[in-house]
XYZ file of C-alpha atoms in Angstrom:
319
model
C -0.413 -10.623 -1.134
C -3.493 -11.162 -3.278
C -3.559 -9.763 -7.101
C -5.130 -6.584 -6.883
C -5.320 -6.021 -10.321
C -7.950 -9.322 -10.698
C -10.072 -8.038 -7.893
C -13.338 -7.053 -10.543
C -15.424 -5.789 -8.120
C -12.968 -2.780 -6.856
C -11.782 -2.287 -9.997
C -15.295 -1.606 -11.167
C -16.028 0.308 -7.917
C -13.063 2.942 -8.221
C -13.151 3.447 -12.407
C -14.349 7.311 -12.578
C -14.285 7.911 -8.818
C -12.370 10.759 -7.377
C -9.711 10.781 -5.008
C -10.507 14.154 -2.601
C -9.228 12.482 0.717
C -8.422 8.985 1.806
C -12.028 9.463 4.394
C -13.950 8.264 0.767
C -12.606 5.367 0.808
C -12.851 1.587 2.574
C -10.023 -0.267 3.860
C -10.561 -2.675 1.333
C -10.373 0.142 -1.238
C -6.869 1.379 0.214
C -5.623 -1.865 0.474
C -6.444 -2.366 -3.150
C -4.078 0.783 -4.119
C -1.336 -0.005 -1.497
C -1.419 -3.741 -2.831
C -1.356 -2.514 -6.631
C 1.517 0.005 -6.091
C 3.521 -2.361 -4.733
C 2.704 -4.619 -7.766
C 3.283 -1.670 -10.350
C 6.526 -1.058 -8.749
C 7.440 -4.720 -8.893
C 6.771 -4.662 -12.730
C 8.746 -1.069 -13.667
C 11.897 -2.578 -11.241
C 11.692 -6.272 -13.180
C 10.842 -3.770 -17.005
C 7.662 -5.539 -17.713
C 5.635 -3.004 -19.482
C 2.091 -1.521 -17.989
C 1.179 0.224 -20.052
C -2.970 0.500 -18.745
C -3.610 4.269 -19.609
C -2.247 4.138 -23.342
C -4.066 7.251 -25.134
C -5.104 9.043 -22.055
C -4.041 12.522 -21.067
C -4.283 13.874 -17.396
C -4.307 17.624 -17.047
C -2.064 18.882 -13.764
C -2.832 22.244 -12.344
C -0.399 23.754 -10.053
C -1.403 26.701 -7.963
C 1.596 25.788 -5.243
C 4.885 24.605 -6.492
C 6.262 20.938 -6.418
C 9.270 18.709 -6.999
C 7.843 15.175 -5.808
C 4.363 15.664 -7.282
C 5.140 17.218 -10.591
C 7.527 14.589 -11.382
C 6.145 12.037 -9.805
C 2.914 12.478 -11.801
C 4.299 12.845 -14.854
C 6.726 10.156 -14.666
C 3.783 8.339 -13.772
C 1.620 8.612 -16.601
C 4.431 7.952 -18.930
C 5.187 4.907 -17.336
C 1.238 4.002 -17.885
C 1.331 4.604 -21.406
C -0.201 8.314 -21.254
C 0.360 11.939 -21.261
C 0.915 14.559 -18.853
C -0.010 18.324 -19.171
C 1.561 21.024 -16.842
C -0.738 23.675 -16.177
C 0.394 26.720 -13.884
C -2.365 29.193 -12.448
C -0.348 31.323 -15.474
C -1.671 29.157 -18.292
C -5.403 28.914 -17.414
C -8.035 31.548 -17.593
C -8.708 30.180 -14.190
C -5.731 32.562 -12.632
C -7.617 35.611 -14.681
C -10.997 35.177 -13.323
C -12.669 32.083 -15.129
C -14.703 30.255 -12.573
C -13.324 27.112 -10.959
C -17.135 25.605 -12.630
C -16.259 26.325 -16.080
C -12.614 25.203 -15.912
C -13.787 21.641 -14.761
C -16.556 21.256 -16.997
C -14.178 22.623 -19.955
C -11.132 20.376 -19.513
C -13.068 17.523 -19.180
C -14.156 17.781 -23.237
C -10.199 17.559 -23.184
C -8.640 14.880 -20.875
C -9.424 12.268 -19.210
C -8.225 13.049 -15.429
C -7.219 16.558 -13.314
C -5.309 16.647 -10.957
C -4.756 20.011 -8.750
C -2.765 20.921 -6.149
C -3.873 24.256 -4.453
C -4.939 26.009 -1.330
C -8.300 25.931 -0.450
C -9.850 22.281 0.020
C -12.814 24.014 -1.925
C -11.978 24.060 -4.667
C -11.207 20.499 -5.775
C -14.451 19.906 -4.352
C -15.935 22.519 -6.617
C -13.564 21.101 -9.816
C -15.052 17.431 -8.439
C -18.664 18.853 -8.567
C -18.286 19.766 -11.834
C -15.990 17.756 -13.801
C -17.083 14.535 -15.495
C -13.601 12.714 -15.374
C -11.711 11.956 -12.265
C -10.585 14.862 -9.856
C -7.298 14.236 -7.857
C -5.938 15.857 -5.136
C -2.721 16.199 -5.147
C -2.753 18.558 -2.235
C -4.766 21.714 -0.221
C -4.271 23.374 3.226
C -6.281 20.644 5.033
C -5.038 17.181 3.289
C -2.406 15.324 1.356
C -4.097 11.888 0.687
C -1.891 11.117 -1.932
C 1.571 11.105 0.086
C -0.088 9.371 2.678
C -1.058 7.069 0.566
C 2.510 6.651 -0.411
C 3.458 6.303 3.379
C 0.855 3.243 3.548
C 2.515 1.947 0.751
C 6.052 2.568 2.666
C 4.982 1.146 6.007
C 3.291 -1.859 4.254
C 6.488 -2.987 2.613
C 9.027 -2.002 5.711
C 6.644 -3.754 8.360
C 4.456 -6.345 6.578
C 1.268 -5.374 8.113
C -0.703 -2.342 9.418
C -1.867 -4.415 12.943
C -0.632 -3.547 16.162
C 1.552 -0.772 14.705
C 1.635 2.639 16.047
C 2.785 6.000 14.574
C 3.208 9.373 16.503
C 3.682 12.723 14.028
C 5.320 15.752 15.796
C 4.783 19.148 14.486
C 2.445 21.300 12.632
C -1.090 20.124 12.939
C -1.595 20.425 9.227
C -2.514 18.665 6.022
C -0.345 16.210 6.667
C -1.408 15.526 10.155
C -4.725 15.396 8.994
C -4.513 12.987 6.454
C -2.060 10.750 8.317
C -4.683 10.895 11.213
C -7.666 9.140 8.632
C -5.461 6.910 6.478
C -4.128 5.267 10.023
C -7.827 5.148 11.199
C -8.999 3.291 8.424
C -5.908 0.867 8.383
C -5.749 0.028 12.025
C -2.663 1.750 12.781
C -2.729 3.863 16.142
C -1.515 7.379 15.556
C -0.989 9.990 18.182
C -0.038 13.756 17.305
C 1.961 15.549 19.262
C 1.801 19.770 18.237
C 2.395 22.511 20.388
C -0.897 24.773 21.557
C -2.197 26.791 18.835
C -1.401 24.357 16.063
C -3.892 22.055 16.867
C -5.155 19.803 13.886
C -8.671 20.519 12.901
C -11.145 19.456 15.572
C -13.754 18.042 12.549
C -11.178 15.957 10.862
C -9.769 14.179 14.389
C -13.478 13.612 14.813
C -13.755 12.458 11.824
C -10.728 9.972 12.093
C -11.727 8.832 15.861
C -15.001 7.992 13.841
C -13.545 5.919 11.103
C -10.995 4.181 13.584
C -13.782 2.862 15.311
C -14.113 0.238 12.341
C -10.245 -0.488 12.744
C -10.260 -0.567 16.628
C -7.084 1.956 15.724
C -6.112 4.193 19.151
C -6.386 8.099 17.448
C -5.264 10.999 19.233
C -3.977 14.443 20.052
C -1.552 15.397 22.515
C 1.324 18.346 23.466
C 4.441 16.709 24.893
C 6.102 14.580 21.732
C 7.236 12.032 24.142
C 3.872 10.365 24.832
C 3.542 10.139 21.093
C 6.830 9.174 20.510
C 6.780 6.418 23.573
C 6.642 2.697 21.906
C 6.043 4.271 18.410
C 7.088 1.504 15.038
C 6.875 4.992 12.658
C 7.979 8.914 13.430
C 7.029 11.411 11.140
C 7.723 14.969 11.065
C 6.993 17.964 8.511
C 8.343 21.080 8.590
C 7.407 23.897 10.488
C 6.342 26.629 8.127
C 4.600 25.271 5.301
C 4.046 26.984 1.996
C 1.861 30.008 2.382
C 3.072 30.263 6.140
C 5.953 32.093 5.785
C 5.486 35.637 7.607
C 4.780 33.082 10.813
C 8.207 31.471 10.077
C 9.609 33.350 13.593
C 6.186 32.780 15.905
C 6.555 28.946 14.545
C 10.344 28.346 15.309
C 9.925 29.480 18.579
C 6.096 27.426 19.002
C 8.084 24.412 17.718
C 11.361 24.788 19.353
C 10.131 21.688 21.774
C 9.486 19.475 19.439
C 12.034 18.386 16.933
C 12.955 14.732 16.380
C 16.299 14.167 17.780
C 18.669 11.666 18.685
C 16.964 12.439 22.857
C 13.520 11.732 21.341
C 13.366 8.892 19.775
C 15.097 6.547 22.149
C 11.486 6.550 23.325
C 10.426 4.737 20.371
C 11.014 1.300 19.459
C 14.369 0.614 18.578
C 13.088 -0.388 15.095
C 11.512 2.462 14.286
C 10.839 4.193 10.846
C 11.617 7.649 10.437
C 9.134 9.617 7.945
C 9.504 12.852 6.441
C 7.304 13.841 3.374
C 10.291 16.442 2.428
C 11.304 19.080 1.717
C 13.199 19.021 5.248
C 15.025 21.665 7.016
C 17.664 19.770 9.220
C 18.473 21.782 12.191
C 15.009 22.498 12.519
C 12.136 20.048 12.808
C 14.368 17.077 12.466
C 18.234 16.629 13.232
C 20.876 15.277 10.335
C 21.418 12.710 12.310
C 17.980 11.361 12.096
C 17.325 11.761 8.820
C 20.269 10.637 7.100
C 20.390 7.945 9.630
C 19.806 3.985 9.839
C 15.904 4.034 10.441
C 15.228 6.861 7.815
C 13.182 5.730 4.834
C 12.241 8.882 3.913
C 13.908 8.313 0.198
C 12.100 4.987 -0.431
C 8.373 6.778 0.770
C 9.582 9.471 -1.978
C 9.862 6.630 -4.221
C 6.618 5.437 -3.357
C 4.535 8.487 -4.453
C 5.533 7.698 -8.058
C 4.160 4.061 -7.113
C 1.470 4.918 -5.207
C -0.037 7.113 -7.923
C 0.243 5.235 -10.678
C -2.312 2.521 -8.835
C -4.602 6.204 -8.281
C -4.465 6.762 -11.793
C -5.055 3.510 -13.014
C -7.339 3.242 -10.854
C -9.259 5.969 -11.522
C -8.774 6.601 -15.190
């Protein structure tokens, strides 16, 4: 593993970028954060202190509710040396009516990173197009860059190398499926997505990743019958079935979905190695068995681990 944290030229690259979705970034650049978490991590397990954001404050707006992000983020910063500032859409004049515009441009005279995680995909671009510090997504409807970076980090530790591996996702295709669909496209992994009709995943993005995967020479695509995803597959990953905001489709989806939870049948089609992925909360007994998940090939508790990793190269990164 080389020493990401000598490597000038993408450090100068990524200083004051933001991080929207993993699709504005090389492989080179991703490998650089995967190959930095993993060094982070190395130094909080061995208590070396890193403390590279001493004196800097990162503002973190919450329009949807988190456990893993909030305290992953703040942990994060304190581990860096900096500060962390919960904002709720209840404590900014941006829940009353201020304009997404003035917010940016206003708490950038105050910190020196944001980091939102909403609904529309909008408006971090909007919050990116007007702030002058570093905008990070931390989630919207369409993507979730930074858990998948954390998965990267995950499958990168677990099986060495991104080459020749292949993951299939089952479920909802949603932000998750999206942004697991580009991050595997730009690392060479071959993904397949398996949803049921009518929950297709966004016909620009998987575009978009069968674009960038022809860089990688990664296999990218979308099917309905989980066992041809699942068939040969080093990585599963589920989500649940109703995300946040979903809810009043919570009966439509457990019947849509009712095909296509990972059970103890399903993956004996995988490799016998396999990595099981969830980026939680789960609902066992729905889109994944207990069996599964609290099982021998789960890791879903060390990829939870890695978000707090996986950030921490973002924001030092970044900031």
């Amino acid at each position: 593993m080389t020493n990401s944290v000598v490597n000038k030229d993408l450090k100068i690259t990524l200083k004051g970028k933001d991080f929207l979705t993993l699709a504005d970034f090389s492989k080179e650049e991703l490998m650089y954060f995967i190959e930095l978490a993993i060094e982070l991590k190395e130094k909080q397990k061995r208590g070396i202190p890193h403390k590279l954001l001493e004196g800097k404050t990162l503002a973190m707006i919450f329009e949807k509710s988190s456990t893993r992000t909030r305290v992953s983020f703040e942990s994060g910063m304190f581990q860096l040396g900096g500060h962390a500032m919960f904002l709720s859409k209840n404590d900014l004049q941006m829940g009353r009516g201020e304009t997404i515009s003035d917010t940016a441009k206003v708490l950038s005279r105050y910190v020196d990173g944001i980091m939102i995680r909403t609904f529309g995909h909008h408006i971090v671009q909007e919050l990116a197009d007007n702030a002058s510090v570093p905008i990070i997504n931390g989630l919207t409807d369409d993507y979730h860059p930074c858990q998948v970076l954390a998965d990267l980090v995950t499958i990168y530790e677990k099986k060495g190398s991104f080459e020749g591996k292949k993951l299939a996702y089952i479920g909802d295709g949603n932000n998750m499926a999206h942004s697991l669909l580009i991050g595997c496209a730009i690392m060479g992994i071959d993904c397949t997505v398996a949803v049921p009709e009518n929950y297709e995943v966004k016909a620009d993005i998987l575009q978009k990743a069968q674009e960038r995967a022809k860089d990688t020479g990664a296999v990218i695509k979308q099917v309905y019958e989980p066992v041809l995803a699942v068939e040969n597959a080093d990585i599963i990953y589920t989500d649940v079935w109703t995300s946040m905001g979903w809810e009043d489709e919570m009966q439509d989806r457990l019947k849509a979905f009712a095909k296509f939870q990972v059970n103890e049948e399903l993956v004996k089609h995988a490799k016998d190695d396999y990595l099981f992925f969830h980026c939680l909360p789960a609902h066992r007994g729905e889109e994944v068995t207990a069996g599964i998940i609290d099982g021998p090939n789960s890791v879903v508790f060390d990829e939870a681990e890695n978000r707090l990793h996986a950030q921490k190269a973002i924001l030092a990164s970044l900031m």
